[in-house]
PDB file of C-alpha atoms in Angstrom:
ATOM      1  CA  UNK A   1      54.117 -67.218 -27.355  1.00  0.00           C
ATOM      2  CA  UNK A   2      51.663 -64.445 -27.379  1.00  0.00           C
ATOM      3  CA  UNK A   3      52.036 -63.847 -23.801  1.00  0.00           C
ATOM      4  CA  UNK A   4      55.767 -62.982 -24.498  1.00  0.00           C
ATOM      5  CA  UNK A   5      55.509 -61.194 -27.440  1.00  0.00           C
ATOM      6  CA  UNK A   6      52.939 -58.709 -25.225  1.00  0.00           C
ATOM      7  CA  UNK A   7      55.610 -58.591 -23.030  1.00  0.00           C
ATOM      8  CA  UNK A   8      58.396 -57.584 -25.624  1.00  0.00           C
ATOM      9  CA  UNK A   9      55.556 -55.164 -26.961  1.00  0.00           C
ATOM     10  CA  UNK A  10      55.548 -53.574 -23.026  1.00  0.00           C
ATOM     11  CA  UNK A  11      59.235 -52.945 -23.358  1.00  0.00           C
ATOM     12  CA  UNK A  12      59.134 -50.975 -26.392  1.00  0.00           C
ATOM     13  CA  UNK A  13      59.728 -47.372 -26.498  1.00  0.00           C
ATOM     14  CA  UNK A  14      57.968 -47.061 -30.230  1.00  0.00           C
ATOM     15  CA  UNK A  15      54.089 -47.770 -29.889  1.00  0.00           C
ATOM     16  CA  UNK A  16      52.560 -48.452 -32.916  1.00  0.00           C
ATOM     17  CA  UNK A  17      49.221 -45.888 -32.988  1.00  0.00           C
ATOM     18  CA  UNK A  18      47.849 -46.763 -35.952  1.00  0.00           C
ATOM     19  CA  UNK A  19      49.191 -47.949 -39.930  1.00  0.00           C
ATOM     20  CA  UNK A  20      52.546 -45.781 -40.376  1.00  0.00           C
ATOM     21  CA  UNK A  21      52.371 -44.012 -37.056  1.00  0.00           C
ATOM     22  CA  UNK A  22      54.094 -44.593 -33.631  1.00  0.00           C
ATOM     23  CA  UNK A  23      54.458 -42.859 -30.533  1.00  0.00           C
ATOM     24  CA  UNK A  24      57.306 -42.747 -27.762  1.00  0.00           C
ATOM     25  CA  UNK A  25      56.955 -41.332 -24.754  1.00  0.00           C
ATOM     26  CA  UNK A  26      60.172 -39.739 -23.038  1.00  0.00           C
ATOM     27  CA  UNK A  27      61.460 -37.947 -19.886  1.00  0.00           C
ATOM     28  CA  UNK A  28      60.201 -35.667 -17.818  1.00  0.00           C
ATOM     29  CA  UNK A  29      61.498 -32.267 -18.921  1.00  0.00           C
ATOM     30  CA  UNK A  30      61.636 -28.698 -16.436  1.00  0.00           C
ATOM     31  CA  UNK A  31      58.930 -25.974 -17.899  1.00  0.00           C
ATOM     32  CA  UNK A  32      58.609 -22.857 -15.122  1.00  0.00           C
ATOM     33  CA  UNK A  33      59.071 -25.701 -12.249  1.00  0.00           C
ATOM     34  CA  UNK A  34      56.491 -27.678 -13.274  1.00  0.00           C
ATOM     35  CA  UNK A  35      57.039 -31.330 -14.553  1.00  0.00           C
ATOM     36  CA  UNK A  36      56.162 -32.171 -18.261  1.00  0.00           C
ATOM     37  CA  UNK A  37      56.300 -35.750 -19.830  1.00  0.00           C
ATOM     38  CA  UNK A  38      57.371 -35.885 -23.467  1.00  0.00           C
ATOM     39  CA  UNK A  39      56.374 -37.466 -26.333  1.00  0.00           C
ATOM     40  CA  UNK A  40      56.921 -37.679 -29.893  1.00  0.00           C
ATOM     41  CA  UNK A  41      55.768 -39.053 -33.170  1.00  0.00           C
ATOM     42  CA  UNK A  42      57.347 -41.129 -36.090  1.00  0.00           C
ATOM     43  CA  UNK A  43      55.180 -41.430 -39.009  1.00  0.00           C
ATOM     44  CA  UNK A  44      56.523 -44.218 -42.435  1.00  0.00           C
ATOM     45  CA  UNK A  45      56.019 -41.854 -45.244  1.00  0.00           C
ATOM     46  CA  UNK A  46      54.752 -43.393 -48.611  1.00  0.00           C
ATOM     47  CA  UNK A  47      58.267 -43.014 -50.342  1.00  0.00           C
ATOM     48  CA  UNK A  48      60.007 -45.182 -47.011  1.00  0.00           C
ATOM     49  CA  UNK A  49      61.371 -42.168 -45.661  1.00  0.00           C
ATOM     50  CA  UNK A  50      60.114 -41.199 -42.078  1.00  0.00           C
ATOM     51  CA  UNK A  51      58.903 -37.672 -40.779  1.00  0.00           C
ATOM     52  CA  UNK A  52      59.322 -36.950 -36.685  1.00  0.00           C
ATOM     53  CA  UNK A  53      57.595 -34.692 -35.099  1.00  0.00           C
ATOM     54  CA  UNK A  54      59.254 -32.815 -31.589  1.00  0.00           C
ATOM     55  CA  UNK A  55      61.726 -35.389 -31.042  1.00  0.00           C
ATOM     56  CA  UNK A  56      62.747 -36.173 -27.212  1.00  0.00           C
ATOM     57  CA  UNK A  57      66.127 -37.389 -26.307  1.00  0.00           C
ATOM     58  CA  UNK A  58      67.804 -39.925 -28.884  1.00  0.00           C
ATOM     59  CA  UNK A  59      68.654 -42.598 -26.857  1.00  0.00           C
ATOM     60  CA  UNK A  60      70.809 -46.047 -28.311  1.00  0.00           C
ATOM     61  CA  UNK A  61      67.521 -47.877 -27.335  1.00  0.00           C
ATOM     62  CA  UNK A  62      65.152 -45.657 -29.536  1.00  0.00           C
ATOM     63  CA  UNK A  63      67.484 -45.741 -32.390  1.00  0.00           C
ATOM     64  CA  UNK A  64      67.766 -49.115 -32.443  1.00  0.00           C
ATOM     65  CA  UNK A  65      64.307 -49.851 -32.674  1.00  0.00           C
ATOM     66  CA  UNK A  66      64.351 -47.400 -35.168  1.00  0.00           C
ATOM     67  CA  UNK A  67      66.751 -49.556 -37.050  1.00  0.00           C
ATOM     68  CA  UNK A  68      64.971 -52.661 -36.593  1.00  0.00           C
ATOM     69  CA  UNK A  69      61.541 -51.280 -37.979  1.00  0.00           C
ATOM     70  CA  UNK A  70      63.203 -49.432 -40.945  1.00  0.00           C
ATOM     71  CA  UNK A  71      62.589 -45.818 -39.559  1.00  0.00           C
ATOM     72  CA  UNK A  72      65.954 -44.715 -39.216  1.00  0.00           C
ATOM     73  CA  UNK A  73      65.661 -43.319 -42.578  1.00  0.00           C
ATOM     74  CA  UNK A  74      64.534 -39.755 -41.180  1.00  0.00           C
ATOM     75  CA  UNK A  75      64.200 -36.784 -43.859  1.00  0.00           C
ATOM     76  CA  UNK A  76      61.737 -35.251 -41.968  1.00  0.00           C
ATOM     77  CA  UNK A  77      61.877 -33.537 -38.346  1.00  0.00           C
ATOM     78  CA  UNK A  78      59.419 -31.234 -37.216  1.00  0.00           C
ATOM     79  CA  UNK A  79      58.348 -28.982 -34.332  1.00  0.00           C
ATOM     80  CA  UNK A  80      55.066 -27.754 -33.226  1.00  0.00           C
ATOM     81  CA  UNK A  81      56.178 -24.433 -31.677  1.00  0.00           C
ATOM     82  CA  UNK A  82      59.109 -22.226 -30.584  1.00  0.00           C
ATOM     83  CA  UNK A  83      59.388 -24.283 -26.776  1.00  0.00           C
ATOM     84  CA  UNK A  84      60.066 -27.663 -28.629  1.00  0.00           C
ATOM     85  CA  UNK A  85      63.574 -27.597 -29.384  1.00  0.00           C
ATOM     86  CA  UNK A  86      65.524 -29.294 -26.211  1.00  0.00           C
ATOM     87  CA  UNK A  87      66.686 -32.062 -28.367  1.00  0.00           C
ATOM     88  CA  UNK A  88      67.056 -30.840 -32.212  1.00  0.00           C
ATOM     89  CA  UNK A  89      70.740 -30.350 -32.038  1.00  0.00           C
ATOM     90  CA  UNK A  90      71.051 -34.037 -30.631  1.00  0.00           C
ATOM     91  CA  UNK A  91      68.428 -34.925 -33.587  1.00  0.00           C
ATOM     92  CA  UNK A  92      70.665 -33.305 -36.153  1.00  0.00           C
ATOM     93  CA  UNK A  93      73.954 -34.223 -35.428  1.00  0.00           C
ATOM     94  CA  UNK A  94      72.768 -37.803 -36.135  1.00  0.00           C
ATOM     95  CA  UNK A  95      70.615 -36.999 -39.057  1.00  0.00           C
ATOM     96  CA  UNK A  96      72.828 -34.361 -40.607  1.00  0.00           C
ATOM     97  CA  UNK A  97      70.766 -34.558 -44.384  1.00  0.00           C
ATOM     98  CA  UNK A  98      67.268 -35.023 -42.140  1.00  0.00           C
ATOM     99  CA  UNK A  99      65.026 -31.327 -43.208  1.00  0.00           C
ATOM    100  CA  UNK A 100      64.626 -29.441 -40.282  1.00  0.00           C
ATOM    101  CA  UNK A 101      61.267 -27.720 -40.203  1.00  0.00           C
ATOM    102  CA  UNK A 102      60.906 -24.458 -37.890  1.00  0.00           C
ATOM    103  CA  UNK A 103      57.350 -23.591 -36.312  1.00  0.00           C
ATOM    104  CA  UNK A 104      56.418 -19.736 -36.028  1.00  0.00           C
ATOM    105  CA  UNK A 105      59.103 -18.168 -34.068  1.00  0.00           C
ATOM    106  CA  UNK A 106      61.760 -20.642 -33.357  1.00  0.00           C
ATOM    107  CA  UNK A 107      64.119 -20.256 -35.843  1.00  0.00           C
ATOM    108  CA  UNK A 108      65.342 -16.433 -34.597  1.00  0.00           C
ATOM    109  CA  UNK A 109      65.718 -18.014 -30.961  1.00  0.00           C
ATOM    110  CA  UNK A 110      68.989 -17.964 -29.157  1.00  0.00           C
ATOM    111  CA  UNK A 111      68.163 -20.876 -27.538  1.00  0.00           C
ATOM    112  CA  UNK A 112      68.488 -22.557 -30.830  1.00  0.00           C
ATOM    113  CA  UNK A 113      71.666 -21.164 -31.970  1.00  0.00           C
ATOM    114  CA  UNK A 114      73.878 -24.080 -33.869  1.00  0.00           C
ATOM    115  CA  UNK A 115      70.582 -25.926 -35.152  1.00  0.00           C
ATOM    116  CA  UNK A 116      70.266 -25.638 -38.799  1.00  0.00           C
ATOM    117  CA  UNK A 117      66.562 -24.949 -40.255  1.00  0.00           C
ATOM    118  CA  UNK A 118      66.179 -25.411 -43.071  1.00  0.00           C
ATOM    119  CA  UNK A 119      62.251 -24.156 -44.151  1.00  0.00           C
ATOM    120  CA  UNK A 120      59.744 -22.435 -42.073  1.00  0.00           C
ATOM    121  CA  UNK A 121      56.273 -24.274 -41.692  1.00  0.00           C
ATOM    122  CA  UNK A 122      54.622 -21.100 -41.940  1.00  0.00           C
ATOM    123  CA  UNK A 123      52.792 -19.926 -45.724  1.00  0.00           C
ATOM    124  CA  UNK A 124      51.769 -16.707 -44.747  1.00  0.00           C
ATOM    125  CA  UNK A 125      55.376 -15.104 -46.087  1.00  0.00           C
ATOM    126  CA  UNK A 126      53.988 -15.882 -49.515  1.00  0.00           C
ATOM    127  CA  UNK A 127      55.338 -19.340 -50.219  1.00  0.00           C
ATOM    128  CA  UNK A 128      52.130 -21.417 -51.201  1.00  0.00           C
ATOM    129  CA  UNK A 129      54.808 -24.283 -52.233  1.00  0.00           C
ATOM    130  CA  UNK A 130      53.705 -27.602 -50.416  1.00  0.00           C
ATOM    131  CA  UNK A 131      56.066 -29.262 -48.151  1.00  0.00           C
ATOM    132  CA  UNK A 132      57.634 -32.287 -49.592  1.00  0.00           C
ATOM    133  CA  UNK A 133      55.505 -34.789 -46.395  1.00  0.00           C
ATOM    134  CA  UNK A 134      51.944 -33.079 -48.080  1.00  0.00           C
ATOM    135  CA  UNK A 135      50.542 -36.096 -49.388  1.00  0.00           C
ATOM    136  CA  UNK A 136      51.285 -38.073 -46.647  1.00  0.00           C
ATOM    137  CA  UNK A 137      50.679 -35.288 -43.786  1.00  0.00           C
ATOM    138  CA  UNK A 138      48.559 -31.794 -43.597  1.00  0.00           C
ATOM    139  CA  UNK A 139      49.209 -28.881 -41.696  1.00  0.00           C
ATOM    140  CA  UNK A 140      47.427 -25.792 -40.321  1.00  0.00           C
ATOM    141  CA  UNK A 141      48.499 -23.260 -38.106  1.00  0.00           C
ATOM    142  CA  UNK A 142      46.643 -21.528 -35.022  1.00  0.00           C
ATOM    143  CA  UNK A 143      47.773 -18.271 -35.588  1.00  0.00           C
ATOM    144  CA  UNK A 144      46.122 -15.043 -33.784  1.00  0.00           C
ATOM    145  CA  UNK A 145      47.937 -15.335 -30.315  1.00  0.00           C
ATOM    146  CA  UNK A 146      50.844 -12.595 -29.205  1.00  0.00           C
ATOM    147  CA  UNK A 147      52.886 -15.047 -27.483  1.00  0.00           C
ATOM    148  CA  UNK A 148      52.715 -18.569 -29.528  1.00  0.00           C
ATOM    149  CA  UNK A 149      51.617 -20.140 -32.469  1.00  0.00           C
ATOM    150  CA  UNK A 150      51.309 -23.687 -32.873  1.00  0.00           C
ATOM    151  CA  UNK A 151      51.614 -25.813 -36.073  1.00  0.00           C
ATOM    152  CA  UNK A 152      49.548 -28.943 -35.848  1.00  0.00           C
ATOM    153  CA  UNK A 153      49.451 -31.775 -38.631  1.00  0.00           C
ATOM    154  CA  UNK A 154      47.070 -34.678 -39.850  1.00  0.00           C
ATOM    155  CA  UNK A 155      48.131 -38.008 -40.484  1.00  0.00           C
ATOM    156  CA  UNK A 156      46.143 -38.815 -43.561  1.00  0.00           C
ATOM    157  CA  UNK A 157      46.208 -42.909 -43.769  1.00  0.00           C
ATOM    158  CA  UNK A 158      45.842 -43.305 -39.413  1.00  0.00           C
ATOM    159  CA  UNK A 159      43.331 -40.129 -39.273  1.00  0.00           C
ATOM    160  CA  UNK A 160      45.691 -39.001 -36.371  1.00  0.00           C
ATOM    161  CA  UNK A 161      45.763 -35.149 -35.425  1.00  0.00           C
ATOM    162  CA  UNK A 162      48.561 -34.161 -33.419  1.00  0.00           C
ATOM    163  CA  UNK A 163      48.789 -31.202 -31.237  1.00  0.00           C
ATOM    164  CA  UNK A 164      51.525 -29.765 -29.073  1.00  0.00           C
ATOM    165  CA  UNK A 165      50.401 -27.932 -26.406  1.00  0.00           C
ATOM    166  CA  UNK A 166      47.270 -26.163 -27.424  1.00  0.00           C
ATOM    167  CA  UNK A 167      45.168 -29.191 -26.041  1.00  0.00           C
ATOM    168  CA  UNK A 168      46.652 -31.122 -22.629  1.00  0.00           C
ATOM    169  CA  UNK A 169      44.627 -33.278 -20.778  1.00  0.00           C
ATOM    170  CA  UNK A 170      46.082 -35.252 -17.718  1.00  0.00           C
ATOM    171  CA  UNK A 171      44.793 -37.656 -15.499  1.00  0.00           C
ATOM    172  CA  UNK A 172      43.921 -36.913 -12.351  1.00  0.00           C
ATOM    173  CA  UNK A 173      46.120 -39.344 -10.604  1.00  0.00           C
ATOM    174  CA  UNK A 174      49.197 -36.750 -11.832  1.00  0.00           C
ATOM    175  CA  UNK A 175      47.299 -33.401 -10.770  1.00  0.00           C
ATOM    176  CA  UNK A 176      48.422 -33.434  -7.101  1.00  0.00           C
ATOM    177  CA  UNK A 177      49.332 -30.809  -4.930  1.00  0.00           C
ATOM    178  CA  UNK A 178      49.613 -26.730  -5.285  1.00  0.00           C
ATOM    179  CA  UNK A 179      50.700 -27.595  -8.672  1.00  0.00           C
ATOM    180  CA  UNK A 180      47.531 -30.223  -9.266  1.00  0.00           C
ATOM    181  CA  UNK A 181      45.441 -27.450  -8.052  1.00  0.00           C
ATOM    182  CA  UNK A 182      47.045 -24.695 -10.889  1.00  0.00           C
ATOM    183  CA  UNK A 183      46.409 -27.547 -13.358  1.00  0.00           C
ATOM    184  CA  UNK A 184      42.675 -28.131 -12.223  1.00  0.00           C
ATOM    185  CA  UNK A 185      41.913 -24.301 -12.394  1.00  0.00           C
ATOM    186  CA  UNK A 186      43.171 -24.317 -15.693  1.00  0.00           C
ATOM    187  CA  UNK A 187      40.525 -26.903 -16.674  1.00  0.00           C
ATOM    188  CA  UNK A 188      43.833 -29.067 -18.146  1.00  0.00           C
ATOM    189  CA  UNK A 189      42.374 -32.355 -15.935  1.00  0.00           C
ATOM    190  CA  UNK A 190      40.619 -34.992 -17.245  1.00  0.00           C
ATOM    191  CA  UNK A 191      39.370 -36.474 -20.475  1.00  0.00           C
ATOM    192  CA  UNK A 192      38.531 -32.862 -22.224  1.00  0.00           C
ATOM    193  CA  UNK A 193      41.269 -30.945 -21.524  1.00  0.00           C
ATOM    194  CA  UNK A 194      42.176 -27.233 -22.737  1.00  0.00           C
ATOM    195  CA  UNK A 195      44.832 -25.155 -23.089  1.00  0.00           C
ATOM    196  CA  UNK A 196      46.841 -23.221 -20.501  1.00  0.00           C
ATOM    197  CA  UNK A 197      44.920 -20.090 -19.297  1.00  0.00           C
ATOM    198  CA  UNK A 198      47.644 -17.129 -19.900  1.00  0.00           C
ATOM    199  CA  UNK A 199      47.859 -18.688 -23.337  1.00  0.00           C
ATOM    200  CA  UNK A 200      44.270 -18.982 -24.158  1.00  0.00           C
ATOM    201  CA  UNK A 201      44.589 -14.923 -22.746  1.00  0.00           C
ATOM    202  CA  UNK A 202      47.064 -14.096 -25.855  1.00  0.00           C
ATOM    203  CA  UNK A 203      44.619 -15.297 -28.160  1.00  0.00           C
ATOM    204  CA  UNK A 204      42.172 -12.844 -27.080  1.00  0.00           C
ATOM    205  CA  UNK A 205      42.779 -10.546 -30.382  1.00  0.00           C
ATOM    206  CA  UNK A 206      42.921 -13.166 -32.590  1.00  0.00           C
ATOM    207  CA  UNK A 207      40.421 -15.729 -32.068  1.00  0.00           C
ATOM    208  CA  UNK A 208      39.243 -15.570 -35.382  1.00  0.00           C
ATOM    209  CA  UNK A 209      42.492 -16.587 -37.049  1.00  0.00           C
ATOM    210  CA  UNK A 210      42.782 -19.343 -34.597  1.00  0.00           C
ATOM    211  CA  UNK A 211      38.851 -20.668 -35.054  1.00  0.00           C
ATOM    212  CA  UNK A 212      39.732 -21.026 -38.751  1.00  0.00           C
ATOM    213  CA  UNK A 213      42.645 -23.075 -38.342  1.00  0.00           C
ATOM    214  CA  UNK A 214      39.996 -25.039 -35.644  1.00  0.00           C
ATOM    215  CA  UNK A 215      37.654 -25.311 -38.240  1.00  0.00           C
ATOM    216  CA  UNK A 216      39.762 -27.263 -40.739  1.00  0.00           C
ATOM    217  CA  UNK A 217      40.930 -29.743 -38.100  1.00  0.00           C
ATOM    218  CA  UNK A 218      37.065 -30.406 -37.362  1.00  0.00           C
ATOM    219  CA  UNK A 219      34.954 -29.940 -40.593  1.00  0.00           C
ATOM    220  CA  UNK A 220      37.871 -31.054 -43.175  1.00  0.00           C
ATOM    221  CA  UNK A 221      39.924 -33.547 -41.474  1.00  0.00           C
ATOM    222  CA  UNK A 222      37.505 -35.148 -38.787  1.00  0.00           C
ATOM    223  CA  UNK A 223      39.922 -36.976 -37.272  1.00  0.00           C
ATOM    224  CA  UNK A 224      39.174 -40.177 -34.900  1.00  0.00           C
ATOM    225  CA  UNK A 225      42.905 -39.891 -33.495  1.00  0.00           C
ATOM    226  CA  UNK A 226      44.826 -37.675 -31.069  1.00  0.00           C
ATOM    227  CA  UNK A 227      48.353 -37.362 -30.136  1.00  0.00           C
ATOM    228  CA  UNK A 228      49.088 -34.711 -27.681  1.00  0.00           C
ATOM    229  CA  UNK A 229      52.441 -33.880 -26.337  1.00  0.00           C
ATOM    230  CA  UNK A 230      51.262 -33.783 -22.525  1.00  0.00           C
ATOM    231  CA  UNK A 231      48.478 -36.002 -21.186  1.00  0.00           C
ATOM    232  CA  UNK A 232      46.619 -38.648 -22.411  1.00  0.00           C
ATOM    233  CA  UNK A 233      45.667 -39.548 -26.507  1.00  0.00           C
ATOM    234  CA  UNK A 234      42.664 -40.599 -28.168  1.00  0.00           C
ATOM    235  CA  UNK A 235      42.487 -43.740 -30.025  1.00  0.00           C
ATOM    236  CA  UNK A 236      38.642 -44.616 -29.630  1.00  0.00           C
ATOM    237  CA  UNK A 237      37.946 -43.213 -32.624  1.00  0.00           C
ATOM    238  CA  UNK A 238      36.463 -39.811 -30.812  1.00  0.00           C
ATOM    239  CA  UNK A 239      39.241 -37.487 -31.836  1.00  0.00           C
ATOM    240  CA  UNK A 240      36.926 -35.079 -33.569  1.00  0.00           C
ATOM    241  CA  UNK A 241      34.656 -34.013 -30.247  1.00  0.00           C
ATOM    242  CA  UNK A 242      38.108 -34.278 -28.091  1.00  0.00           C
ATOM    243  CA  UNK A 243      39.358 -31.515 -29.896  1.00  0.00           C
ATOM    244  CA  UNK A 244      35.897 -29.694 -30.164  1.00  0.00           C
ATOM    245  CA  UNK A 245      35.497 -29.263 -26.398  1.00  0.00           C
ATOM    246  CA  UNK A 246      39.008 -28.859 -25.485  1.00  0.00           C
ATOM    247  CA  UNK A 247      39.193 -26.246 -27.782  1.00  0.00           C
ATOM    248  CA  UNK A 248      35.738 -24.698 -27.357  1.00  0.00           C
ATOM    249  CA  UNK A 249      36.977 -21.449 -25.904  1.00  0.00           C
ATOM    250  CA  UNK A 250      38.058 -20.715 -29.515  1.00  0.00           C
TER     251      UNK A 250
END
């Protein structure tokens, strides 16, 4: 019996990651010729409703697991930054009354024209008003960079951070070829990771904004997970020093 119940388990798409938290991992997508994997999060909110963070491609297999573990109630969907937004419209159409969160920057892009947001993640307009997931989930922004900011949150009850694309660590059985070699140079190989070069560059005038936000994911939240949109997570319980060394050029 428990031999086939791992099996079912295998076939999933939604990976439980830790109490109220699962991951699915999705297809490949295009970025500049290169080959990312996808991945997203669905966290069980305290009130039953469920908050999704950059959703892949809504298949009738994920929403029917959905269904069957009572997350289909979405009220929630989120994005990290302005190049997660392949499959909002998709995401909307099916959760038409779901609040659709914009990072810094996405909302004003054409590429997003006939998605509805409906609030910006970003408080520095003035709005100190909490978002309605707060108790539940904590955010902080890396702000300081010319070309993107990123929005990353904290799953309070699984002491899961979650990061875009700020921190990508592969294996090294997927770094092959010229494009391996780019990937290897960019120090994005292996269990510490980093962040893309030429984005690390557009930080250069605002590192101090960015080693704030840093310092709240490290000294306030201390988290012992990681979920990462490309590469491998951290459920070990060594989340915290992860994200200190990939992130040390801060």
């Amino acid at each position: 019996m428990q031999v086939e119940e791992r099996r079912q388990q295998e076939h999933l798409l939604l990976q439980a990651f830790g109490p109220s938290i699962w991951t699915v991992d999705g297809p490949e997508v295009s970025f500049f010729g290169f080959p990312y994997p996808t991945r997203m999060v669905i966290c069980n909110l305290a009130d039953g409703s469920s908050w999704v963070w950059s959703p892949i491609a809504l298949t009738d297999q994920l929403y029917s697991e959905m269904k069957g573990m009572k997350l289909d109630r979405v009220e929630h969907i989120v994005s990290p930054n302005k190049i997660h937004h392949i499959f909002l419209k998709q995401w909307q159409e099916k959760f038409p009354h779901a609040c659709f969160y914009s990072p810094p920057g996405l909302s004003c892009r054409k590429v997003v024209e006939g998605v509805r947001f409906d609030k910006e993640l970003d408080y520095s307009d003035g709005n100190s008003e909490k978002h309605a997931f707060y108790e539940d989930i904590e955010q902080v922004i890396f702000h300081g960079s010319f070309f993107m900011e990123e929005v990353v949150f904290f799953h309070k009850l699984s002491k899961t951070v979650i990061f875009g694309d700020l921190i990508q660590r592969f294996p090294e059985s997927d770094a092959r070829g010229w494009k391996g070699m780019l990937m290897w140079i960019d120090g994005l190989v292996g269990k510490r990771g980093s962040t893309p070069r030429e984005w690390r560059l557009s930080f250069m005038c605002g590192k101090d904004k960015a080693r704030a936000a840093l310092n709240t994911v490290l000294e306030e939240w201390k988290p012992e997970q990681l979920v990462i949109a490309h590469g491998e997570c951290v459920a070990d319980g060594t989340a915290t020093e992860v994200v200190r060394d990939a992130l040390s050029w801060i």
